[in-house]
Coordinates of C-alpha atoms in Angstrom, one line a residue:
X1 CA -27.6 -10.3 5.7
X2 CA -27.6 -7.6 2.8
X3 CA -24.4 -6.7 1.0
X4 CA -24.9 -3.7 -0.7
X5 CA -22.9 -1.6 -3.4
X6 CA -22.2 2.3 -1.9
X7 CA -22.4 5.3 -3.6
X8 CA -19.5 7.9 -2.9
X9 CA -22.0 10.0 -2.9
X10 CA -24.2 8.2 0.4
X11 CA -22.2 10.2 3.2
X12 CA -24.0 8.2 5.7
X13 CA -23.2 4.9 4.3
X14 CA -19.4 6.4 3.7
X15 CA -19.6 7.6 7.6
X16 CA -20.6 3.7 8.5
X17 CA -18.1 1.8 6.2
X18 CA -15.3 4.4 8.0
X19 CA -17.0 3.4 11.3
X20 CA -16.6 0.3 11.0
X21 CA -12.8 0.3 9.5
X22 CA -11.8 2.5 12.7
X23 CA -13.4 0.5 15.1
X24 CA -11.2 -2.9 13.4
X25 CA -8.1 -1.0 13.4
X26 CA -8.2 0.2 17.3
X27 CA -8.5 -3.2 18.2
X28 CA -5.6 -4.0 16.9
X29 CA -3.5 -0.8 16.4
X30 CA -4.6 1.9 19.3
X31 CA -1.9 4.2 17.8
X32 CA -1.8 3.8 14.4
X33 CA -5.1 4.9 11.9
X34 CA -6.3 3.5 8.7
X35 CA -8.5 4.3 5.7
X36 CA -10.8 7.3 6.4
X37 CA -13.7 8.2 5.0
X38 CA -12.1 10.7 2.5
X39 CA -9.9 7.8 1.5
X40 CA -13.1 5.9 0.9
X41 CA -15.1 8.7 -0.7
X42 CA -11.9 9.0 -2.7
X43 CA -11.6 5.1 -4.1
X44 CA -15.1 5.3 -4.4
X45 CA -15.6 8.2 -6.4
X46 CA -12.4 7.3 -8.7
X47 CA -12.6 6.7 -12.3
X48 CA -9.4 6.2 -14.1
X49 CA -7.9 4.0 -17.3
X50 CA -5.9 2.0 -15.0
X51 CA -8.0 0.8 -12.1
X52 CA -11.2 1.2 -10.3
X53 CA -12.6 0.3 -7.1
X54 CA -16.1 -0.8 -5.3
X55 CA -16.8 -0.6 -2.0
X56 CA -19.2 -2.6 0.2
X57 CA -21.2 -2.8 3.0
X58 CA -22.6 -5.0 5.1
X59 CA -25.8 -5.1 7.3
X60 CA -29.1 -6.0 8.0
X61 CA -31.6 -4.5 6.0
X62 CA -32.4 -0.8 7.0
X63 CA -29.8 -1.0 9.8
X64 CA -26.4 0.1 10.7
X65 CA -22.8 -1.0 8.2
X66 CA -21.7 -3.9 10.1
X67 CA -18.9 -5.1 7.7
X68 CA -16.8 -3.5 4.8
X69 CA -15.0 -5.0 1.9
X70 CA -12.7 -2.4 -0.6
X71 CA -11.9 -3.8 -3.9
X72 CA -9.3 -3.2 -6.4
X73 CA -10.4 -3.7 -10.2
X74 CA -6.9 -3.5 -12.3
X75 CA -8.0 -2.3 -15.9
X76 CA -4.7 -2.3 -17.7
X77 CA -3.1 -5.8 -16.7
X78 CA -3.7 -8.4 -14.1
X79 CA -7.3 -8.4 -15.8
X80 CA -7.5 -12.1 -13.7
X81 CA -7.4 -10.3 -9.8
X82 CA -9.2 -8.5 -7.6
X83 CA -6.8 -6.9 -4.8
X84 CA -9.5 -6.6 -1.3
X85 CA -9.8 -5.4 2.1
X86 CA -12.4 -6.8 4.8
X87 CA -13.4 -5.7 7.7
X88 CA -16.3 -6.4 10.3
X89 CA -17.1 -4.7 13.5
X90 CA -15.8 -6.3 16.5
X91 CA -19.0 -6.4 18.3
X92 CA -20.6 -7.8 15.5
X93 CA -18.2 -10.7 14.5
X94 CA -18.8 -14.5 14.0
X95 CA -22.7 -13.8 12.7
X96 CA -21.9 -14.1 9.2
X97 CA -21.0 -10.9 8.2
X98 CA -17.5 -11.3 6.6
X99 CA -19.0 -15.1 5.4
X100 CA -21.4 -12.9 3.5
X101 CA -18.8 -10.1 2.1
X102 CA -16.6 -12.3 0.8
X103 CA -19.2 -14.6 -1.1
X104 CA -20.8 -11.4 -2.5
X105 CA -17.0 -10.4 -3.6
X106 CA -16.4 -13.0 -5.3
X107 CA -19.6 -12.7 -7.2
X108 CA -18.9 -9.3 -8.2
X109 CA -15.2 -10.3 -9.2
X110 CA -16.5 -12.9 -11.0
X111 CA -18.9 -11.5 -13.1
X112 CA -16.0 -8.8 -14.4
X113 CA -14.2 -11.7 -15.5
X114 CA -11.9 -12.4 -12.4
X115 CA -9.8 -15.7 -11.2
X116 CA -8.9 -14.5 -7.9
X117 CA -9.0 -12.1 -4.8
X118 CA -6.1 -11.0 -3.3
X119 CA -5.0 -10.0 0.0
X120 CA -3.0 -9.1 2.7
X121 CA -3.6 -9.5 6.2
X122 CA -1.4 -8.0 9.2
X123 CA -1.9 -8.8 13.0
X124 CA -0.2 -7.7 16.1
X125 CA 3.3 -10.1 16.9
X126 CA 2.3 -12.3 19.0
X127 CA -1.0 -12.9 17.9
X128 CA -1.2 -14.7 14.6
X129 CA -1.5 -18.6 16.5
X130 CA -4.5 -17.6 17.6
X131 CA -5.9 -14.9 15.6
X132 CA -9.6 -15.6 14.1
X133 CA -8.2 -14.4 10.4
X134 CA -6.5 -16.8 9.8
X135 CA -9.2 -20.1 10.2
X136 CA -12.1 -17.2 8.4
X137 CA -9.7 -16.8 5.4
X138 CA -9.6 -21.0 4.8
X139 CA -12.8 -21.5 5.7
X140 CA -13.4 -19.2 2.8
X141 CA -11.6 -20.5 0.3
X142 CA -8.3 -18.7 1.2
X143 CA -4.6 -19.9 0.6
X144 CA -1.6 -18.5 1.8
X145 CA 0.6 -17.3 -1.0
X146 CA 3.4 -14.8 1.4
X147 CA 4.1 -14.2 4.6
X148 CA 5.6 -10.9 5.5
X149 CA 5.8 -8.4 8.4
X150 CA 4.8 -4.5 8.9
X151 CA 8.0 -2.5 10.8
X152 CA 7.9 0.7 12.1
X153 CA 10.6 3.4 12.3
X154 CA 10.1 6.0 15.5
X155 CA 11.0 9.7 14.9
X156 CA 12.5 12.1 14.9
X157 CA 15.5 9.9 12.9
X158 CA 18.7 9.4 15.5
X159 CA 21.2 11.9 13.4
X160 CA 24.3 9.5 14.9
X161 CA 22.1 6.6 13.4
X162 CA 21.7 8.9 9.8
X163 CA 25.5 10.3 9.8
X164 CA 26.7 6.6 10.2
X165 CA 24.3 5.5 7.2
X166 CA 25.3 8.3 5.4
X167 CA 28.6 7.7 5.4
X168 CA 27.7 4.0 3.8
X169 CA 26.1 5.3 1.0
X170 CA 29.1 7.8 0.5
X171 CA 31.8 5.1 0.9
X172 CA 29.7 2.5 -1.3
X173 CA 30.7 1.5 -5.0
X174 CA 30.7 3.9 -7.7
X175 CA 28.9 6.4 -5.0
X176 CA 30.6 9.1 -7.2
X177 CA 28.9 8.5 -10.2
X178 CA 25.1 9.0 -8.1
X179 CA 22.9 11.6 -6.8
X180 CA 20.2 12.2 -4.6
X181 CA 17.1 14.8 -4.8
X182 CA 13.8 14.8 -2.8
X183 CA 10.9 16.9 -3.8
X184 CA 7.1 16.7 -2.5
X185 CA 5.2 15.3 -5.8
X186 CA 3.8 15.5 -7.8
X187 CA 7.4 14.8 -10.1
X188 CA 8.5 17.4 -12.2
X189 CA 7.9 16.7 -16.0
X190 CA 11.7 16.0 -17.1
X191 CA 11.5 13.1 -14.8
X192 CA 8.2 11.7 -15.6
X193 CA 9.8 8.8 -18.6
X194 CA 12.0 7.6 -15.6
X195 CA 9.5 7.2 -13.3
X196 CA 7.1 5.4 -15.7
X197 CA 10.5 3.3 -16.3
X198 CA 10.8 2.4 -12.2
X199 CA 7.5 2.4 -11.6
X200 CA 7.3 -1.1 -13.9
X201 CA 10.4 -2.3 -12.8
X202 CA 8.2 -2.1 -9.5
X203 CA 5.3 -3.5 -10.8
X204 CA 7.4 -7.0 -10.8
X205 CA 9.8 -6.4 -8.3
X206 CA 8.1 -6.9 -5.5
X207 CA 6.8 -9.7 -4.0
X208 CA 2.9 -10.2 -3.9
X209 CA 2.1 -14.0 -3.6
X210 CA 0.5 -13.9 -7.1
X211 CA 2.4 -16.1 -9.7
X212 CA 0.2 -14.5 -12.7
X213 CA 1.6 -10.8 -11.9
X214 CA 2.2 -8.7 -14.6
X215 CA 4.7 -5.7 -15.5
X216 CA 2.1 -2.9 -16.1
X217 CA 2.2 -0.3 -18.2
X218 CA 2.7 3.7 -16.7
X219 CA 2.8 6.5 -19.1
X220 CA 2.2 10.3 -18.4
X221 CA -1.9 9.6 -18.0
X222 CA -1.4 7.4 -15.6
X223 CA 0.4 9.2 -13.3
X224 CA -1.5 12.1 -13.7
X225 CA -4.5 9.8 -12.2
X226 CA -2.6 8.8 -9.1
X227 CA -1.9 12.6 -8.6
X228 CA -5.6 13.2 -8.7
X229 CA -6.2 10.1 -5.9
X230 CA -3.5 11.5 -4.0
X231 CA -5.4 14.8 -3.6
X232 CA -8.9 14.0 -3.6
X233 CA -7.3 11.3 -0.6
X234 CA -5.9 14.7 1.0
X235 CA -2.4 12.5 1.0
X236 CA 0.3 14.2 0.1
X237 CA 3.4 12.3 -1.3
X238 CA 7.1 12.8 -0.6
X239 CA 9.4 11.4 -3.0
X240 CA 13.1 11.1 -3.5
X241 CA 14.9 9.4 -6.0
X242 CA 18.8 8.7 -7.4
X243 CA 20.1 10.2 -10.5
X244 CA 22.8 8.4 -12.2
X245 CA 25.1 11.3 -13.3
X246 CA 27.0 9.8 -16.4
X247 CA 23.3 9.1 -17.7
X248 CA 21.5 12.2 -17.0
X249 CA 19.1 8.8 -15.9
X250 CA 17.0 8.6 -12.3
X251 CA 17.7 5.2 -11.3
X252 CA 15.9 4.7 -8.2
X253 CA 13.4 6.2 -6.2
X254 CA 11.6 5.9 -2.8
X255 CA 7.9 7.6 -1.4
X256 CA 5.9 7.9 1.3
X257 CA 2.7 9.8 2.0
X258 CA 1.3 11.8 4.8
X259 CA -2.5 12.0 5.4
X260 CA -4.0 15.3 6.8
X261 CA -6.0 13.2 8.8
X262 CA -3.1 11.6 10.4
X263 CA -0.4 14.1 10.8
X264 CA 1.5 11.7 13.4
X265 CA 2.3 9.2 11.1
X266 CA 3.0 9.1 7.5
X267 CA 3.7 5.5 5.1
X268 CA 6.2 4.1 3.4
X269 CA 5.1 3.1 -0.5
X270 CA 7.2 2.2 -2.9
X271 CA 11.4 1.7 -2.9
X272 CA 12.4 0.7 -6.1
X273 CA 16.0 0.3 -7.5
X274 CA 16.7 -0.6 -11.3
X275 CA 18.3 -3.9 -11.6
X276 CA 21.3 -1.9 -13.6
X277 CA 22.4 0.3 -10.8
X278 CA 22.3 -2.4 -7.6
X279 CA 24.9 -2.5 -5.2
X280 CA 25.4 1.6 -4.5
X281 CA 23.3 1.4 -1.9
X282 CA 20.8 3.3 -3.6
X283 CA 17.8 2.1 -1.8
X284 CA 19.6 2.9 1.8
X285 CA 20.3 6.5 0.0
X286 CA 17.1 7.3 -0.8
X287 CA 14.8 6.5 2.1
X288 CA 17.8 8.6 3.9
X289 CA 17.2 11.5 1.7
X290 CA 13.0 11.4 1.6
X291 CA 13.9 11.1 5.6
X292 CA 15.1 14.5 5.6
X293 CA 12.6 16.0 3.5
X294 CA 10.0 14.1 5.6
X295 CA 11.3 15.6 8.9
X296 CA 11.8 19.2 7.2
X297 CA 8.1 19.2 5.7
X298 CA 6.4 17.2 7.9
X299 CA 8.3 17.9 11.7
X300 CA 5.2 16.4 14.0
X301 CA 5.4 12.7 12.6
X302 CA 6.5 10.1 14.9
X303 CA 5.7 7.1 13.3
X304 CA 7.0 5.6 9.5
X305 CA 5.0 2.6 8.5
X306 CA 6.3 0.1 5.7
X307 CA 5.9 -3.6 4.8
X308 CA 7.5 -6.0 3.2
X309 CA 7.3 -9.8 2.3
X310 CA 10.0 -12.4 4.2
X311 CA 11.4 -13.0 0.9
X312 CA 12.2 -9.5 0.1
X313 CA 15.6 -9.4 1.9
X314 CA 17.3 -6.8 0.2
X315 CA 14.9 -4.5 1.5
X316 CA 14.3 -6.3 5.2
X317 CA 18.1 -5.4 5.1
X318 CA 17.8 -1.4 4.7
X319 CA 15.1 -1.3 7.2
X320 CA 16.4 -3.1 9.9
X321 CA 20.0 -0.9 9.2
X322 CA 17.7 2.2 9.2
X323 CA 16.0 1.0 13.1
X324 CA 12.7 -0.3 11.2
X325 CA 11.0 -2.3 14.2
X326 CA 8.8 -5.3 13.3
X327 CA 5.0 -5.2 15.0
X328 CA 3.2 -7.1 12.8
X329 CA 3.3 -10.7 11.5
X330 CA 1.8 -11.1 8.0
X331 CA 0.1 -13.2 5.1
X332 CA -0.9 -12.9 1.8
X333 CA -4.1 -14.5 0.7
X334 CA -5.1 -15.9 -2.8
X335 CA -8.4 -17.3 -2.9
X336 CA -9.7 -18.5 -6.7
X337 CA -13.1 -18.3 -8.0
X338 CA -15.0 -20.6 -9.9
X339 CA -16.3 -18.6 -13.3
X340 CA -19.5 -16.8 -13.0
X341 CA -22.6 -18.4 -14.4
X342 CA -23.9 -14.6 -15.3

């Protein structure tokens, strides 16, 4: 079994590795899509300060992709972790394919210097006591770090359901003294410090399984590069965020992205509240707010995708008031690597 590095530039071998990623996520998710091959052109091709990415495919010599792995090389912190996404064909499972992707990862993560590959893995409810992923991932070398669930919010939004959450975040404490906006990104300049500001709050703030985890560093630079992934992804990002008025400060902020390959459903990235401003109800009054803007740009979605870890309650909490339905049951997976003899 050959596991091969690809060029952005191979179209073919991009065409196979997005073959192959389809055909994985139908089995699972008929309804739902997944990375593309512009998103993979896009990592591919991407060469930024703060990260990079690899991705590789699978195969016998000369023949089709049979397996894909996407990996995440931070640059700026968390020099010690590779973040990673596998995927085999399901006609051509249990063969060795993912066996060989993952020992070929963790070569390559190695050899830059890495402890450990991270990742998260999400099956239909129902299915995780039986699922294969699980027994592959520890007969790999796998832990699990997390569990966590994906949820799903149906639209168009019930307006009964937004008018009575609405009227929470008006009603909550010191609601007078906060503001909502929403605006399709990329963020206007005058708020760029704050979002650098909430963007490493973030950066910690959420739950990832990975005890090492550091606060990273975001300055004008690097937001300009995720702006230029955005639109070389052809993903285009809605954001809304909480101004503290007294301040002049933005003090929260959600986003979500919509794919033009996937106009029917758009996801759920970041929500992020400063430790300074909780209790207002923020997060609830921003994910209303990007809501509205969501169903004014972007009428023809139906389905809102968004994750989170079990321990994350606060936000389990505004999903499940918002009508955020649970379909998945999830892991994350830490699996540490011996250091490379290159």
């Amino acid at each position: 079994m050959e596991v091969r590095l690809i060029d952005p530039y191979d179209e073919e071998a991009l065409a196979g590795c997005a073959n192959v990623l389809e055909a994985s996520d139908k089995e699972m998710w008929p309804d739902l899509s997944g990375y593309s091959v512009v998103d993979l052109r896009a990592f591919a091709g991407f060469r930024g300060a703060s990260r990079r990415w690899e991705l590789l495919a699978a195969g016998e010599p000369g023949g089709p992709v049979l397996g894909v792995a996407l990996m995440e090389f931070p640059k700026l912190e968390n020099p010690h972790s590779t973040e990673i996404t596998v995927a085999v064909h399901p006609q051509h499972r249990r063969r060795g394919v993912g066996t060989a992707i993952v020992d070929k990862m963790g070569e390559r993560a190695a050899a830059d210097g890495r402890r450990t590959l991270n990742t998260i893995v999400d099956v239909p409810l129902g299915l995780a006591a039986e699922h294969a992923s699980g027994p592959f991932a520890r007969r790999n070398g796998f832990e699990q770090t997390l569990t966590g669930n994906m949820r799903m919010l149906r639209l168009p939004f019930d307006p009964v359901r937004r008018d009575d959450l609405a009227a929470i975040v008006a009603n909550a404490p010191g609601a007078y003294e906060y503001r909502t906006m929403a605006f399709v990104a990329p963020w206007p300049e005058e708020f760029l410090d704050d979002h650098c500001a909430l963007l490493r709050v973030m950066s910690t703030d959420e739950p990832a399984g990975d005890g090492e985890r550091q606060a990273e560093h975001w300055d004008a630079a690097r937001l300009h590069e995720n702006d230029e992934l955005d639109a070389a992804r052809e993903a285009t990002v809605l954001a809304a965020v909480a101004q503290h008025v007294p301040s002049g400060k933005l003090v929260a902020t959600t986003e979500l992205s919509v794919s033009k390959d996937s106009p029917g459903q758009a996801w759920q990235q970041i929500t992020v509240v400063h430790p300074d401003h909780r209790g207002h109800r923020l997060g609830l009054a921003v994910k209303l707010a990007n809501l509205d803007l969501l169903a004014e740009w972007a009428p023809d979605v139906r389905l809102l995708q968004t994750g989170n870890a079990a321990v994350n309650k606060p936000m389990i909490t505004v999903n499940e008031m918002m009508g955020f339905e649970v379909f998945s049951e999830g892991a994350f997976w830490q699996k540490h690597l011996p250091p490379s003899s290159v």
